[in-house]
Tab-separated table of C-alpha atoms in Angstrom:
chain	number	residue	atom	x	y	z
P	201	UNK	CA	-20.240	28.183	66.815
P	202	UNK	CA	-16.883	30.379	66.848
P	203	UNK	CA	-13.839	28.478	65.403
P	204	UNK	CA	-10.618	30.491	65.619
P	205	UNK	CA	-7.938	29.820	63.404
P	206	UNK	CA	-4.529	31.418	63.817
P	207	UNK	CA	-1.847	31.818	61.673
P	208	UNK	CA	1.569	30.260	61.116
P	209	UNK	CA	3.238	30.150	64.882
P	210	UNK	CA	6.326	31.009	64.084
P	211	UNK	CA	9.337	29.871	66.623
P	212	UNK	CA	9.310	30.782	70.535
P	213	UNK	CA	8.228	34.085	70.319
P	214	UNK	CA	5.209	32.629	68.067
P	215	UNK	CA	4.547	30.023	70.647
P	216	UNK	CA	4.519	32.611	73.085
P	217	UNK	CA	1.766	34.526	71.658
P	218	UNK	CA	-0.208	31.859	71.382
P	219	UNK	CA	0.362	31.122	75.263
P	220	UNK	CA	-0.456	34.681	76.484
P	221	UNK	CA	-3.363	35.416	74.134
P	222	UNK	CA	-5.525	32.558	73.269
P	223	UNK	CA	-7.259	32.081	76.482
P	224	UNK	CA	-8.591	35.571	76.060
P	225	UNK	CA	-9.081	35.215	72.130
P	226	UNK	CA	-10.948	32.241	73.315
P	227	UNK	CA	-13.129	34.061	75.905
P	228	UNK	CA	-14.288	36.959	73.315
P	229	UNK	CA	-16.081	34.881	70.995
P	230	UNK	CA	-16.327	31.904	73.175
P	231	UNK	CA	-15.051	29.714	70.852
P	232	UNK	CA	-15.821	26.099	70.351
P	233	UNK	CA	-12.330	24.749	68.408
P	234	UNK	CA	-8.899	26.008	68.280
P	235	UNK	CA	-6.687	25.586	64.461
P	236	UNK	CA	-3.366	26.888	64.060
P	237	UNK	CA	-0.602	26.158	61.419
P	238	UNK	CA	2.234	24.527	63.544
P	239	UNK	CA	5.139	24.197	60.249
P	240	UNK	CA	6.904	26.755	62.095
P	241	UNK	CA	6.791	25.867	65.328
P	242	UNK	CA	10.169	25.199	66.247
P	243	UNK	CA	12.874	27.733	65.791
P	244	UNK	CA	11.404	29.034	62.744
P	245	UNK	CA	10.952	25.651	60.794
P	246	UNK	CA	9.242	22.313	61.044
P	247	UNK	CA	8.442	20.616	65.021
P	248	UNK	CA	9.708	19.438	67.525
P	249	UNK	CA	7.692	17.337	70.324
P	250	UNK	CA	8.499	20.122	72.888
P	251	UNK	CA	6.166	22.897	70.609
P	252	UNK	CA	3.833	20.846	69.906
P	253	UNK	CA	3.518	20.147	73.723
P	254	UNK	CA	3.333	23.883	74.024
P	255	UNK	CA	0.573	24.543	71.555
P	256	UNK	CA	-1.634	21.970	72.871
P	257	UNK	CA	-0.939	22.648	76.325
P	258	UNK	CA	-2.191	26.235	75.522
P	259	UNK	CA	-5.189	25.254	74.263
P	260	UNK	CA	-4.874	24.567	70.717
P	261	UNK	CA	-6.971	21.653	70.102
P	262	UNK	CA	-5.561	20.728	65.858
P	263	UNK	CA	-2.378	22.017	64.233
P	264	UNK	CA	-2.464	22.066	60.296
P	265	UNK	CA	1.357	21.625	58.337
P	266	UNK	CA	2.494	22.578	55.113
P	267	UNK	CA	5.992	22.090	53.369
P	268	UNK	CA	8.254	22.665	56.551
P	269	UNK	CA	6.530	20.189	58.486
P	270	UNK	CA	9.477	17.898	57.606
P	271	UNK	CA	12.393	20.097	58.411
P	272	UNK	CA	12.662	18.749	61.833
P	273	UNK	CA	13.720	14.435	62.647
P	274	UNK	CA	10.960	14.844	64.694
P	275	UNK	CA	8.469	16.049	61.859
P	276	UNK	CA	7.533	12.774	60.824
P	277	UNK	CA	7.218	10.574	64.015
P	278	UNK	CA	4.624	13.245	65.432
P	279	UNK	CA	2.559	13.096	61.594
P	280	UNK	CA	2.801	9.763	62.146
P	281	UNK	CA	1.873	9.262	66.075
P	282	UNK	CA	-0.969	12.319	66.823
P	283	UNK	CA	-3.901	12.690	65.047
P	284	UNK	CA	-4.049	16.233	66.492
P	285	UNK	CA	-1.264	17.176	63.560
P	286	UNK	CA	-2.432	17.273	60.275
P	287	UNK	CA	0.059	17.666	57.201
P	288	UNK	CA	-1.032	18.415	53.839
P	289	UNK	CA	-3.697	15.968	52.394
P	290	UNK	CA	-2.191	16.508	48.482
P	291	UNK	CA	0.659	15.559	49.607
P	292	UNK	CA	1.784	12.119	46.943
P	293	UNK	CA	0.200	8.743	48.157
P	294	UNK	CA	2.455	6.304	50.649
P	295	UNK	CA	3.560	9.758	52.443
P	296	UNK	CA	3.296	8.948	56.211
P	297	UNK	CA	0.116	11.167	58.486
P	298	UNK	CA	-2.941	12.175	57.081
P	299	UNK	CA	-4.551	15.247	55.324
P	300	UNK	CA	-8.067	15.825	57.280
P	301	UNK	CA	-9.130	14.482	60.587
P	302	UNK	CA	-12.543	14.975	62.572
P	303	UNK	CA	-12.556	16.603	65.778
P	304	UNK	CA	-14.675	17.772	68.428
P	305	UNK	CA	-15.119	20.936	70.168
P	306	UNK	CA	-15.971	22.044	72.723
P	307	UNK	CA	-19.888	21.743	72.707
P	308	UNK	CA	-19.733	18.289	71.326
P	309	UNK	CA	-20.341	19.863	67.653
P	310	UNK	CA	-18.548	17.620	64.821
P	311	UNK	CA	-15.552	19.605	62.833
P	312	UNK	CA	-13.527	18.132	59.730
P	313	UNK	CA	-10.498	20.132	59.459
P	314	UNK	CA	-8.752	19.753	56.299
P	315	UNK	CA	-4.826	20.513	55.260
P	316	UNK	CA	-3.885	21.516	51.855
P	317	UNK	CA	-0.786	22.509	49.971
P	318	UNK	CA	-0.625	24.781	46.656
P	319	UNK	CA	1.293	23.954	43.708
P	320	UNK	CA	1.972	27.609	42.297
P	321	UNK	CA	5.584	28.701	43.325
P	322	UNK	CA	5.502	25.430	45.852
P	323	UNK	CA	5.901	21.762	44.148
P	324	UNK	CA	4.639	19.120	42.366
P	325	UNK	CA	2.126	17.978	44.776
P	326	UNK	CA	-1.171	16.396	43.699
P	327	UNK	CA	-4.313	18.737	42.378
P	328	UNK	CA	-5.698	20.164	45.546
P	329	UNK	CA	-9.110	20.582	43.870
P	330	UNK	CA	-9.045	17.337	42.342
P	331	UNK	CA	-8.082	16.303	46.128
P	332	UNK	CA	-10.909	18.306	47.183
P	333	UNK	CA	-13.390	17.111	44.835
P	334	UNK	CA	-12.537	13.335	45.411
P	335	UNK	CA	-12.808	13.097	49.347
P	336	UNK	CA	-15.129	16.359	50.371
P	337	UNK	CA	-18.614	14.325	49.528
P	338	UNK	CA	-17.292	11.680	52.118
P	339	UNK	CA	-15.764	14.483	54.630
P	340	UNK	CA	-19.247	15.877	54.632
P	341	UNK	CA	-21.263	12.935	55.771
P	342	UNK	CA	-19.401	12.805	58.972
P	343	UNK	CA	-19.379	16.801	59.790
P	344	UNK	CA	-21.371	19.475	58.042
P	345	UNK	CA	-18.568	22.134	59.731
P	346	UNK	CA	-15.644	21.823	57.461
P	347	UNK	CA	-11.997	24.047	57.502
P	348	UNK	CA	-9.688	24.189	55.237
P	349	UNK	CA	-6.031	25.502	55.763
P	350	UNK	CA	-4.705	26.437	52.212
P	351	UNK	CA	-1.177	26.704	52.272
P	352	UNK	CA	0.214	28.204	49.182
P	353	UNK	CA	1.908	30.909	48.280
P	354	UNK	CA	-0.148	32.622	45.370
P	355	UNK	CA	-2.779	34.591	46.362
P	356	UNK	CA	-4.577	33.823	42.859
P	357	UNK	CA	-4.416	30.079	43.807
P	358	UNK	CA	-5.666	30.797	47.031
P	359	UNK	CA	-8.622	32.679	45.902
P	360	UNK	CA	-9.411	30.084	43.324
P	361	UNK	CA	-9.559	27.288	45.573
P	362	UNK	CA	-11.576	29.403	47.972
P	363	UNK	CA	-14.482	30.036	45.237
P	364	UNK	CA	-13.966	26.577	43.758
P	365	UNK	CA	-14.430	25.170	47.051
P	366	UNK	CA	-17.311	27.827	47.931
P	367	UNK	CA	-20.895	26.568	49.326
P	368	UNK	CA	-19.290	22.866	49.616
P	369	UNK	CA	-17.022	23.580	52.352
P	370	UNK	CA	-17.439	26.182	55.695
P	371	UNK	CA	-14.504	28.239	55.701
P	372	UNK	CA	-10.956	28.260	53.833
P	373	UNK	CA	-8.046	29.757	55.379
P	374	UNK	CA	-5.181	30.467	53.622
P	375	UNK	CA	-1.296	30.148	55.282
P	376	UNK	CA	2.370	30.400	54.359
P	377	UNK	CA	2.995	33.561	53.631
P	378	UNK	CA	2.715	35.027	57.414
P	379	UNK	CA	0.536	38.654	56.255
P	380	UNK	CA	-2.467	38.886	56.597
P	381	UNK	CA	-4.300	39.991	53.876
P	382	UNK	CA	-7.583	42.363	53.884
P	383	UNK	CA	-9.893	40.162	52.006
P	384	UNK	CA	-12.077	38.380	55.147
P	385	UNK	CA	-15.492	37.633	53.570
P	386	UNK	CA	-18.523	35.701	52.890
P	387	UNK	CA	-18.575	34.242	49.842
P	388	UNK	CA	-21.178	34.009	47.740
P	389	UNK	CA	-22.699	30.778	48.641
P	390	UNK	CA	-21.860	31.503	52.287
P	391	UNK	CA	-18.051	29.904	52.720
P	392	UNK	CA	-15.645	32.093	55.122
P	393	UNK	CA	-12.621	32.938	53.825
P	394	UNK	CA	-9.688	35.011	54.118
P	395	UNK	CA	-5.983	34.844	51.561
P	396	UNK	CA	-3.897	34.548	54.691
P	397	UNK	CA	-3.901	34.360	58.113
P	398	UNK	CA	-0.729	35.964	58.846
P	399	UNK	CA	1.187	34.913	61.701
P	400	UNK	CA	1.626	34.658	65.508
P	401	UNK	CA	5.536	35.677	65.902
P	402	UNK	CA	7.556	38.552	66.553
P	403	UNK	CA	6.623	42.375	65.918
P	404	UNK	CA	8.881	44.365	63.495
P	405	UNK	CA	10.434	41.118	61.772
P	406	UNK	CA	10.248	40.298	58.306
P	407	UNK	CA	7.635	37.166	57.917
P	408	UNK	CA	8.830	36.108	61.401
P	409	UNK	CA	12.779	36.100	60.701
P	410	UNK	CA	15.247	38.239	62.025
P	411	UNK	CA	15.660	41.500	59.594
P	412	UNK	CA	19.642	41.365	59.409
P	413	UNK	CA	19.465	38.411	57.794
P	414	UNK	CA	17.240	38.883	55.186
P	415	UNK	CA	18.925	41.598	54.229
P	416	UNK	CA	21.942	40.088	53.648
P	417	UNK	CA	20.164	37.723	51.635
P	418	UNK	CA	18.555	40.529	49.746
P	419	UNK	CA	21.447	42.478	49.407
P	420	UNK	CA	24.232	40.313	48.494
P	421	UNK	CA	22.220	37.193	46.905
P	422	UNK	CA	24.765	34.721	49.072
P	423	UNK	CA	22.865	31.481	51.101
P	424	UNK	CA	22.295	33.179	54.470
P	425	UNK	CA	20.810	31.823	57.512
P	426	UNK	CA	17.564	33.360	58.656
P	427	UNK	CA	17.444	33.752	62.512
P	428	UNK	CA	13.430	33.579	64.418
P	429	UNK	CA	13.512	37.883	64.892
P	430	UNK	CA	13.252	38.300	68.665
P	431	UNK	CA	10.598	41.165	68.879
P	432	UNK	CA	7.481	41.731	71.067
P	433	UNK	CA	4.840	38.360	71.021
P	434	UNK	CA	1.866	38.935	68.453
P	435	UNK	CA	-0.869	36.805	66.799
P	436	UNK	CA	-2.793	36.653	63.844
P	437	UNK	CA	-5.575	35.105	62.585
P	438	UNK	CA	-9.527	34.833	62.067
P	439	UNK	CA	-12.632	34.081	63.615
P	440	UNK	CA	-15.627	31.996	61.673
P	441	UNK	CA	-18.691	31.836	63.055
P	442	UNK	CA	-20.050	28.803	61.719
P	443	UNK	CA	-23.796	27.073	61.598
P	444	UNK	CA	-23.577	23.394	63.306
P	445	UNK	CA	-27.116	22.548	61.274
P	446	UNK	CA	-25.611	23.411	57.257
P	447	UNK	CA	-21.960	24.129	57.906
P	448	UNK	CA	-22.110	27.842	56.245
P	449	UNK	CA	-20.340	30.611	57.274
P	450	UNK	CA	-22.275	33.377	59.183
P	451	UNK	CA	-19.481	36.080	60.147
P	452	UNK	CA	-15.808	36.346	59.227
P	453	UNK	CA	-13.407	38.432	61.982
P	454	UNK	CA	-9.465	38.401	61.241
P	455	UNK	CA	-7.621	40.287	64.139
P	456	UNK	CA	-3.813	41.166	64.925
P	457	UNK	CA	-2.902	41.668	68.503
P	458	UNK	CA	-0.271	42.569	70.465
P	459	UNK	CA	0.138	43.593	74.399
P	460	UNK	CA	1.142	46.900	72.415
P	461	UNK	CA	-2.312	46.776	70.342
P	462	UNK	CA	-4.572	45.992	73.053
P	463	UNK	CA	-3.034	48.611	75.606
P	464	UNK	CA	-5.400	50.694	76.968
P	465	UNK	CA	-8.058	48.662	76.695
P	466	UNK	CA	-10.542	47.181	79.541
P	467	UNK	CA	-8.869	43.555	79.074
P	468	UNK	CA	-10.264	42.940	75.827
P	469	UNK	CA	-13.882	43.876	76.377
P	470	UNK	CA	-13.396	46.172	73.803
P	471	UNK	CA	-12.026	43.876	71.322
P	472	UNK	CA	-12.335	44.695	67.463
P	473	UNK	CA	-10.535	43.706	64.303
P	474	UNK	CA	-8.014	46.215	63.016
């Protein structure tokens, strides 16, 4: 069964992307359940109810949070109210939402996805392999599929949740850092995983924000507000192919497309990671 996860959507041009490709990504692997990290959903950070109308209404069947989740009044009511939105599961305990919910997709087939938040560069959340470790034996008697959105910013803390985690879960993605990495594999014991995602936002930004901006910031070290960058539509992500009987991993497929990408192609017949 195909699972496609997509990166972090990132503001209206994000949404966007998802809304003009995913029916297609959808079609070329026929795919069974729909993830994307919704943090950035709305104007660049945290939700609103309006985006996360949008996502679901294009087909996105569970969005995964991380730290921005909360930027947004409207952050916690929708943790709170739809068990479509996950935020991080590490998060400390009384902290409204959950971590990990159980879906189904589209052939009936039982999915756990999971949301997780790294400590490296991020907070002083709880031990996400302690986390991990604590509730996965439980998670795994009610779904042998199980995904796992990592978001963290070190790629070393990525990496070592992904083997820690390897064998006992069925693909982790990593998020937050909105490029996609090179690293889509099999690990040994037969997990999926990939460092990050990337993103599904606007072409020639940096990390989804407008480059003036950032500049400034980079430039002149002064507080400057970071603008969603207002560039062609593009999304991110990867495809796991995953085995309903164990839960392992039996092909890994990131992709980045673009209108721009994809010209010239018979629509997407000829579709192929880059």
């Amino acid at each position: 069964m195909w699972v496609l996860f997509l990166g972090d959507v990132v503001g209206k041009p994000g949404r966007k992307a998802v809304a003009e490709f995913l029916s297609r990504l959808r079609n070329v692997r026929d795919v069974d359940l729909v993830i994307a990290n919704g943090e950035n959903l709305a104007s660049g950070m945290g939700m609103t109810e309006a985006s996360v109308r949008e996502m679901f209404d294009a087909g996105v069947d569970v969005l995964t949070g991380g730290n921005h989740v909360w930027d947004k009044k409207e952050g916690a009511p929708l943790v709170r109210s739809d068990e479509r939105i996950l935020r991080p599961a590490n998060y400390p305990p009384g902290v409204e939402g959950r971590g990990w919910g159980l879906f189904r997709g589209r052939s009936g087939t039982p999915y756990a996805v999971v949301s997780l938040i790294g400590r490296v560069f991020m907070g002083g959340y709880d031990c996400p392999f302690r986390w991990a470790d604590a509730v996965l034996p439980e998670i795994r008697k009610s779904a042998a599929c199980v995904v796992v959105d990592f978001h963290a910013e070190a790629t070393s803390e990525k990496r070592a949740l992904g083997l820690y985690l390897d064998g006992r879960v069925s693909a982790v993605a990593g998020t937050h850092t909105h490029v996609q990495t090179s690293d889509a594999e099999r690990l040994p014991k037969g997990t999926g995983y990939i460092t990050d995602a990337g993103m599904c936002g606007p072409r020639g930004s940096i990390i989804g924000m407008d480059p003036q901006g950032v500049l400034r910031r980079f430039l002149l070290q002064v507080p400057t507000r970071f603008e969603v960058a207002s560039g062609e539509p593009e999304a991110s992500g990867v495809f796991f192919d995953l085995d309903p009987g164990d839960g392992g991993c039996r092909a890994v497929q990131p992709f980045r497309v673009s209108e721009t990408t994809m010209r010239g192609k018979e629509p997407w017949k000829t579709f192929s990671s880059p």
